């Protein structure tokens, strides 16, 4: 562990001023940042503690009927909050599928959005990694690829290739809910649509999101539509706890009788950001919620997927997961109970 300075910011402007340095970093729960520092992936010479910033430390109703999540409260508090359990149960299920109880009680909502990939090569500073050191190469290509991306990645011969995936469960649900991320920084306040918050690697794989230097996530807004009646979160992984997703799917449905009025589907574990394809969702509108229709939508959503020798199985797995999760969303009271194993 390298030496670093530590200060507690007492207001947002003070934190923004201190966080503008090239080697500074904000710390709240620290569940990812401290690991990165221990592995020498991140070298922060100055940590600014933002846990003590003034403001509403709760989850509150917005005037538009939606809900605002404070960025500094824990994932655990969020998952069990009555407003979330009753109105956004998809978010509750996604959060509880991630990490462990101890980590969820430390990790903050804002920090969840900012966590970095768990790619083995990103964490191994002795290997080339374009995300860690742009221009050095991607060790995952030609290496062990079981956990890597099948969609939205940058492949060879691009000299900024990156096939890492974004690990969050919470963010897959936020993508379906079409959340809005509120931030404050040196240039003032702004709101970012969730679909625009995270980035695909492109030519700049070192950047995970569109935050500017010094900006702080202050809150996350959820719209009134929470898919509280028909929803499902399915996480497929090597073991049933404390493991990152091979493939995860969040599905929200609005039904009129036996037909789909609206659907949103987002995937995790397959790309550099939560993966949504509007054309696949539009295909399902007005159709009955059958395995055949979900399978046809899955083909549209997974179109263009590219697998390597160790992760090619994820292409078919993702398609099957979309179908299974769509059917699970029809009866969430049975399929989304803790410990439930749907057929």
Short mmCIF file of C-alpha atoms in Angstrom, two decimals:
data_model
loop_
_atom_site.label_atom_id
_atom_site.label_comp_id
_atom_site.label_asym_id
_atom_site.label_seq_id
_atom_site.Cartn_x
_atom_site.Cartn_y
_atom_site.Cartn_z
CA UNK A 1 0.00 0.00 0.00
CA UNK A 2 1.38 3.38 -1.00
CA UNK A 3 1.16 6.42 1.26
CA UNK A 4 -1.76 8.76 0.67
CA UNK A 5 -3.39 11.74 2.31
CA UNK A 6 -6.91 11.52 3.74
CA UNK A 7 -9.37 14.36 4.28
CA UNK A 8 -13.06 14.56 5.14
CA UNK A 9 -15.02 16.99 2.99
CA UNK A 10 -17.78 18.83 4.81
CA UNK A 11 -19.57 20.31 1.79
CA UNK A 12 -19.88 19.48 -1.90
CA UNK A 13 -17.87 22.44 -3.19
CA UNK A 14 -14.98 21.64 -0.88
CA UNK A 15 -15.01 18.03 -2.08
CA UNK A 16 -15.11 19.10 -5.73
CA UNK A 17 -12.17 21.45 -5.22
CA UNK A 18 -10.10 18.77 -3.51
CA UNK A 19 -11.10 16.09 -6.01
CA UNK A 20 -9.85 17.98 -9.02
CA UNK A 21 -6.25 16.83 -8.59
CA UNK A 22 -4.80 14.31 -11.07
CA UNK A 23 -4.08 11.69 -8.39
CA UNK A 24 -7.06 12.24 -6.08
CA UNK A 25 -10.06 10.01 -5.58
CA UNK A 26 -13.36 10.19 -3.73
CA UNK A 27 -14.09 7.48 -1.19
CA UNK A 28 -17.45 6.51 0.29
CA UNK A 29 -17.92 2.79 1.00
CA UNK A 30 -14.54 1.97 -0.56
CA UNK A 31 -15.51 -1.62 -1.37
CA UNK A 32 -13.92 -1.45 -4.84
CA UNK A 33 -11.51 1.48 -4.55
CA UNK A 34 -9.52 -0.02 -1.67
CA UNK A 35 -9.05 -3.29 -3.57
CA UNK A 36 -7.79 -1.36 -6.59
CA UNK A 37 -5.32 0.50 -4.39
CA UNK A 38 -4.10 -2.69 -2.72
CA UNK A 39 -3.44 -4.26 -6.12
CA UNK A 40 -1.70 -1.06 -7.32
CA UNK A 41 -4.22 -0.75 -10.15
CA UNK A 42 -5.20 2.69 -8.86
CA UNK A 43 -2.57 4.97 -7.34
CA UNK A 44 -4.44 7.67 -5.45
CA UNK A 45 -2.22 10.03 -3.51
CA UNK A 46 -5.18 11.82 -1.94
CA UNK A 47 -8.48 10.34 -0.73
CA UNK A 48 -11.41 12.66 -0.12
CA UNK A 49 -14.03 11.15 2.17
CA UNK A 50 -17.48 12.24 0.95
CA UNK A 51 -19.52 10.35 3.53
CA UNK A 52 -20.02 13.49 5.60
CA UNK A 53 -21.46 15.79 2.96
CA UNK A 54 -24.66 17.50 4.10
CA UNK A 55 -28.00 16.64 2.50
CA UNK A 56 -30.94 14.27 2.62
CA UNK A 57 -29.58 10.83 3.55
CA UNK A 58 -32.66 8.91 2.57
CA UNK A 59 -34.87 7.68 -0.24
CA UNK A 60 -37.66 10.14 -0.93
CA UNK A 61 -40.61 10.66 -3.25
CA UNK A 62 -40.15 13.09 -6.13
CA UNK A 63 -42.86 15.51 -7.18
CA UNK A 64 -43.32 13.57 -10.44
CA UNK A 65 -44.28 10.40 -8.58
CA UNK A 66 -40.87 8.81 -8.88
CA UNK A 67 -38.24 8.23 -6.20
CA UNK A 68 -34.84 9.77 -5.52
CA UNK A 69 -32.05 7.56 -4.15
CA UNK A 70 -29.38 9.38 -2.20
CA UNK A 71 -26.01 8.38 -3.66
CA UNK A 72 -24.31 8.02 -0.26
CA UNK A 73 -26.61 5.48 1.40
CA UNK A 74 -25.79 1.79 1.19
CA UNK A 75 -27.00 -0.78 -1.29
CA UNK A 76 -28.40 -2.79 1.62
CA UNK A 77 -30.44 0.12 2.95
CA UNK A 78 -31.76 0.76 -0.56
CA UNK A 79 -32.76 -2.85 -1.22
CA UNK A 80 -34.85 -3.12 1.96
CA UNK A 81 -36.39 0.36 1.90
CA UNK A 82 -40.19 0.18 1.78
CA UNK A 83 -40.45 2.57 -1.19
CA UNK A 84 -38.12 0.35 -3.21
CA UNK A 85 -39.55 -3.01 -2.17
CA UNK A 86 -43.09 -1.88 -2.93
CA UNK A 87 -42.55 0.19 -6.08
CA UNK A 88 -39.28 -1.06 -7.60
CA UNK A 89 -38.96 -4.71 -6.53
CA UNK A 90 -36.80 -5.38 -9.59
CA UNK A 91 -34.14 -3.12 -8.08
CA UNK A 92 -34.39 -4.92 -4.74
CA UNK A 93 -33.89 -8.32 -6.39
CA UNK A 94 -30.93 -7.10 -8.44
CA UNK A 95 -29.15 -5.55 -5.44
CA UNK A 96 -29.66 -8.66 -3.31
CA UNK A 97 -28.18 -10.80 -6.08
CA UNK A 98 -24.88 -8.95 -5.78
CA UNK A 99 -21.91 -9.41 -3.46
CA UNK A 100 -22.55 -10.35 0.18
CA UNK A 101 -24.62 -8.81 2.96
CA UNK A 102 -21.53 -7.27 4.53
CA UNK A 103 -20.42 -5.64 1.29
CA UNK A 104 -23.94 -4.41 0.46
CA UNK A 105 -24.04 -2.73 3.87
CA UNK A 106 -20.84 -0.81 3.03
CA UNK A 107 -21.15 -0.18 -0.71
CA UNK A 108 -22.97 3.02 -1.66
CA UNK A 109 -25.42 3.62 -4.49
CA UNK A 110 -23.09 6.08 -6.20
CA UNK A 111 -20.13 3.78 -5.82
CA UNK A 112 -22.02 0.88 -7.36
CA UNK A 113 -22.28 2.84 -10.60
CA UNK A 114 -18.54 3.53 -10.55
CA UNK A 115 -17.15 0.08 -9.83
CA UNK A 116 -14.58 -1.15 -12.30
CA UNK A 117 -14.31 -4.39 -14.20
CA UNK A 118 -13.20 -7.55 -12.45
CA UNK A 119 -11.23 -8.71 -15.51
CA UNK A 120 -8.35 -10.86 -14.28
CA UNK A 121 -5.85 -9.08 -16.52
CA UNK A 122 -6.98 -5.62 -15.41
CA UNK A 123 -6.11 -6.59 -11.83
CA UNK A 124 -2.75 -8.15 -12.77
CA UNK A 125 -0.39 -5.21 -13.19
CA UNK A 126 2.23 -7.53 -14.72
CA UNK A 127 0.12 -8.07 -17.85
CA UNK A 128 -0.73 -5.67 -20.70
CA UNK A 129 -4.18 -4.09 -20.35
CA UNK A 130 -5.61 -1.28 -22.42
CA UNK A 131 -8.06 -0.37 -19.69
CA UNK A 132 -5.27 0.05 -17.16
CA UNK A 133 -2.58 1.33 -19.54
CA UNK A 134 -3.99 2.39 -22.92
CA UNK A 135 -1.98 1.21 -25.90
CA UNK A 136 -0.33 -1.76 -24.20
CA UNK A 137 -2.71 -4.40 -25.57
CA UNK A 138 -5.48 -6.67 -24.31
CA UNK A 139 -4.22 -9.80 -22.59
CA UNK A 140 -7.73 -11.26 -22.46
CA UNK A 141 -7.73 -11.66 -26.25
CA UNK A 142 -5.79 -14.87 -26.66
CA UNK A 143 -6.00 -15.51 -22.91
CA UNK A 144 -8.70 -16.96 -20.66
CA UNK A 145 -12.00 -15.42 -21.73
CA UNK A 146 -14.72 -17.21 -19.74
CA UNK A 147 -15.92 -14.01 -18.00
CA UNK A 148 -15.37 -11.66 -20.93
CA UNK A 149 -17.72 -9.66 -23.17
CA UNK A 150 -19.64 -10.96 -26.16
CA UNK A 151 -21.30 -7.63 -27.07
CA UNK A 152 -20.11 -4.06 -27.57
CA UNK A 153 -16.42 -4.92 -27.18
CA UNK A 154 -13.49 -3.56 -29.17
CA UNK A 155 -11.62 -6.39 -30.86
CA UNK A 156 -8.38 -6.81 -32.77
CA UNK A 157 -6.77 -5.37 -34.81
CA UNK A 158 -7.73 -2.20 -32.93
CA UNK A 159 -4.78 -1.20 -30.73
CA UNK A 160 -7.20 -0.23 -27.95
CA UNK A 161 -8.97 -3.60 -27.86
CA UNK A 162 -10.91 -4.41 -24.68
CA UNK A 163 -13.32 -7.28 -24.00
CA UNK A 164 -13.86 -6.64 -20.28
CA UNK A 165 -17.36 -6.57 -18.77
CA UNK A 166 -19.05 -4.27 -16.28
CA UNK A 167 -19.84 -6.26 -13.09
CA UNK A 168 -22.79 -4.46 -11.45
CA UNK A 169 -26.14 -6.14 -10.77
CA UNK A 170 -27.83 -2.99 -9.50
CA UNK A 171 -27.05 -1.14 -12.73
CA UNK A 172 -28.76 -3.75 -14.89
CA UNK A 173 -32.01 -3.02 -13.05
CA UNK A 174 -31.40 0.75 -13.24
CA UNK A 175 -31.06 0.41 -17.01
CA UNK A 176 -34.51 -1.19 -17.22
CA UNK A 177 -35.97 1.47 -14.92
CA UNK A 178 -34.41 4.20 -17.09
CA UNK A 179 -32.94 5.99 -14.08
CA UNK A 180 -31.33 9.42 -14.20
CA UNK A 181 -27.98 10.10 -12.52
CA UNK A 182 -27.58 13.52 -10.88
CA UNK A 183 -24.05 14.85 -10.51
CA UNK A 184 -22.32 17.99 -9.31
CA UNK A 185 -18.87 19.16 -10.34
CA UNK A 186 -16.64 22.13 -11.20
CA UNK A 187 -19.06 23.20 -13.94
CA UNK A 188 -22.18 22.94 -11.78
CA UNK A 189 -24.98 20.41 -11.64
CA UNK A 190 -26.24 18.19 -14.42
CA UNK A 191 -28.39 15.10 -14.95
CA UNK A 192 -27.33 12.13 -17.10
CA UNK A 193 -29.75 9.59 -18.56
CA UNK A 194 -28.69 6.17 -17.36
CA UNK A 195 -28.27 4.91 -20.93
CA UNK A 196 -25.64 7.64 -21.43
CA UNK A 197 -23.79 7.21 -18.15
CA UNK A 198 -21.61 4.17 -18.91
CA UNK A 199 -19.46 3.83 -22.02
CA UNK A 200 -18.47 1.12 -24.46
CA UNK A 201 -14.67 0.78 -24.79
CA UNK A 202 -14.33 2.17 -28.33
CA UNK A 203 -10.94 3.87 -28.64
CA UNK A 204 -10.83 4.89 -24.96
CA UNK A 205 -11.24 1.69 -22.89
CA UNK A 206 -9.66 3.39 -19.87
CA UNK A 207 -12.88 5.37 -19.34
CA UNK A 208 -15.83 3.47 -17.86
CA UNK A 209 -18.34 6.31 -17.77
CA UNK A 210 -19.01 9.89 -18.82
CA UNK A 211 -18.31 11.61 -15.50
CA UNK A 212 -15.96 14.56 -15.76
CA UNK A 213 -12.97 14.97 -13.47
CA UNK A 214 -14.06 16.16 -10.03
CA UNK A 215 -17.76 15.34 -10.49
CA UNK A 216 -19.64 13.62 -7.66
CA UNK A 217 -22.79 11.54 -8.02
CA UNK A 218 -25.27 13.06 -5.58
CA UNK A 219 -28.47 11.12 -6.30
CA UNK A 220 -30.25 8.75 -8.67
CA UNK A 221 -33.81 9.41 -9.83
CA UNK A 222 -36.23 6.61 -10.63
CA UNK A 223 -39.29 7.39 -12.78
CA UNK A 224 -42.80 6.53 -11.62
CA UNK A 225 -42.93 3.40 -13.81
CA UNK A 226 -41.38 0.67 -11.67
CA UNK A 227 -42.81 -2.54 -13.21
CA UNK A 228 -43.94 -3.58 -9.73
CA UNK A 229 -46.45 -6.14 -11.04
CA UNK A 230 -44.40 -8.01 -13.64
CA UNK A 231 -40.63 -8.09 -13.26
CA UNK A 232 -37.76 -10.51 -12.84
CA UNK A 233 -34.00 -10.53 -12.27
CA UNK A 234 -32.10 -13.64 -13.25
CA UNK A 235 -28.40 -14.04 -12.49
CA UNK A 236 -26.50 -17.02 -13.89
CA UNK A 237 -23.12 -17.62 -12.27
CA UNK A 238 -20.65 -20.33 -11.30
CA UNK A 239 -21.88 -20.47 -7.71
CA UNK A 240 -25.05 -19.17 -6.10
CA UNK A 241 -23.53 -16.48 -3.89
CA UNK A 242 -20.75 -13.93 -3.92
CA UNK A 243 -19.97 -14.41 -7.62
CA UNK A 244 -20.21 -12.15 -10.63
CA UNK A 245 -22.65 -12.93 -13.41
CA UNK A 246 -21.79 -14.96 -16.47
CA UNK A 247 -25.07 -13.57 -17.79
CA UNK A 248 -27.76 -11.64 -15.94
CA UNK A 249 -31.09 -10.35 -17.22
CA UNK A 250 -33.46 -7.72 -15.82
CA UNK A 251 -36.95 -7.69 -17.32
CA UNK A 252 -39.86 -5.33 -16.72
CA UNK A 253 -43.25 -5.95 -18.36
CA UNK A 254 -46.45 -3.97 -18.54
CA UNK A 255 -49.32 -6.22 -19.63
CA UNK A 256 -52.79 -5.63 -21.01
CA UNK A 257 -54.58 -8.92 -20.64
CA UNK A 258 -52.39 -11.53 -22.29
CA UNK A 259 -50.50 -9.03 -24.45
CA UNK A 260 -47.37 -7.02 -23.78
CA UNK A 261 -47.97 -3.25 -23.70
CA UNK A 262 -44.38 -2.37 -22.81
CA UNK A 263 -41.23 -4.30 -22.07
CA UNK A 264 -37.68 -3.44 -21.11
CA UNK A 265 -34.84 -5.94 -21.08
CA UNK A 266 -31.26 -5.33 -19.97
CA UNK A 267 -28.37 -7.77 -19.76
CA UNK A 268 -25.38 -7.83 -17.45
CA UNK A 269 -22.14 -9.82 -17.66
CA UNK A 270 -22.01 -9.55 -21.46
CA UNK A 271 -20.71 -6.06 -22.23
CA UNK A 272 -18.85 -3.00 -20.98
CA UNK A 273 -22.18 -1.55 -19.76
CA UNK A 274 -25.72 -2.83 -19.12
CA UNK A 275 -26.90 -3.97 -22.56
CA UNK A 276 -30.26 -2.91 -24.01
CA UNK A 277 -31.49 -3.16 -27.60
CA UNK A 278 -34.59 -1.07 -28.31
CA UNK A 279 -35.49 -3.07 -31.41
CA UNK A 280 -35.81 -6.26 -29.38
CA UNK A 281 -38.11 -4.57 -26.88
CA UNK A 282 -40.20 -2.99 -29.64
CA UNK A 283 -40.64 -6.41 -31.27
CA UNK A 284 -42.53 -7.65 -28.20
CA UNK A 285 -45.02 -4.78 -28.03
CA UNK A 286 -48.53 -6.00 -28.75
CA UNK A 287 -47.50 -9.64 -28.76
CA UNK A 288 -48.40 -12.36 -26.30
CA UNK A 289 -45.80 -13.32 -23.69
CA UNK A 290 -44.87 -16.71 -25.13
CA UNK A 291 -41.52 -18.54 -25.19
CA UNK A 292 -41.50 -18.21 -28.97
CA UNK A 293 -41.89 -14.43 -28.91
CA UNK A 294 -39.27 -13.99 -26.19
CA UNK A 295 -36.93 -16.22 -28.20
CA UNK A 296 -37.42 -14.08 -31.31
CA UNK A 297 -36.70 -10.94 -29.27
CA UNK A 298 -33.58 -12.61 -27.85
CA UNK A 299 -32.23 -13.16 -31.37
CA UNK A 300 -32.56 -9.42 -32.03
CA UNK A 301 -30.96 -8.44 -28.71
CA UNK A 302 -27.97 -10.79 -29.09
CA UNK A 303 -27.40 -10.08 -32.78
CA UNK A 304 -23.76 -9.39 -33.53
CA UNK A 305 -22.42 -11.16 -30.44
CA UNK A 306 -18.83 -12.40 -30.73
CA UNK A 307 -17.45 -15.16 -28.52
CA UNK A 308 -13.96 -16.45 -27.91
CA UNK A 309 -12.92 -20.02 -27.15
CA UNK A 310 -13.82 -19.87 -23.44
CA UNK A 311 -16.93 -17.66 -23.54
CA UNK A 312 -18.72 -18.54 -26.79
CA UNK A 313 -21.26 -20.47 -24.67
CA UNK A 314 -22.50 -17.12 -23.33
CA UNK A 315 -24.20 -16.32 -26.65
CA UNK A 316 -26.68 -19.18 -26.38
CA UNK A 317 -26.84 -18.80 -22.60
CA UNK A 318 -27.91 -15.16 -22.94
CA UNK A 319 -30.65 -16.04 -25.41
CA UNK A 320 -32.04 -18.75 -23.14
CA UNK A 321 -31.80 -16.43 -20.13
CA UNK A 322 -33.87 -13.76 -21.89
CA UNK A 323 -36.63 -16.30 -22.60
CA UNK A 324 -36.57 -17.75 -19.10
CA UNK A 325 -36.56 -14.36 -17.42
CA UNK A 326 -39.43 -13.09 -19.54
CA UNK A 327 -41.55 -16.03 -18.43
CA UNK A 328 -40.47 -15.54 -14.82
CA UNK A 329 -41.66 -11.92 -14.98
CA UNK A 330 -45.20 -13.13 -15.59
CA UNK A 331 -45.41 -14.49 -12.05
CA UNK A 332 -42.88 -12.68 -9.86
CA UNK A 333 -44.59 -13.62 -6.59
CA UNK A 334 -43.46 -17.20 -7.20
CA UNK A 335 -40.21 -16.72 -9.08
CA UNK A 336 -38.64 -13.78 -7.20
CA UNK A 337 -38.89 -15.05 -3.64
CA UNK A 338 -35.51 -15.35 -1.88
CA UNK A 339 -34.15 -18.80 -2.67
CA UNK A 340 -36.78 -19.57 -5.29
CA UNK A 341 -35.59 -21.82 -8.10
CA UNK A 342 -38.03 -21.43 -11.02
CA UNK A 343 -38.63 -24.26 -13.46
#
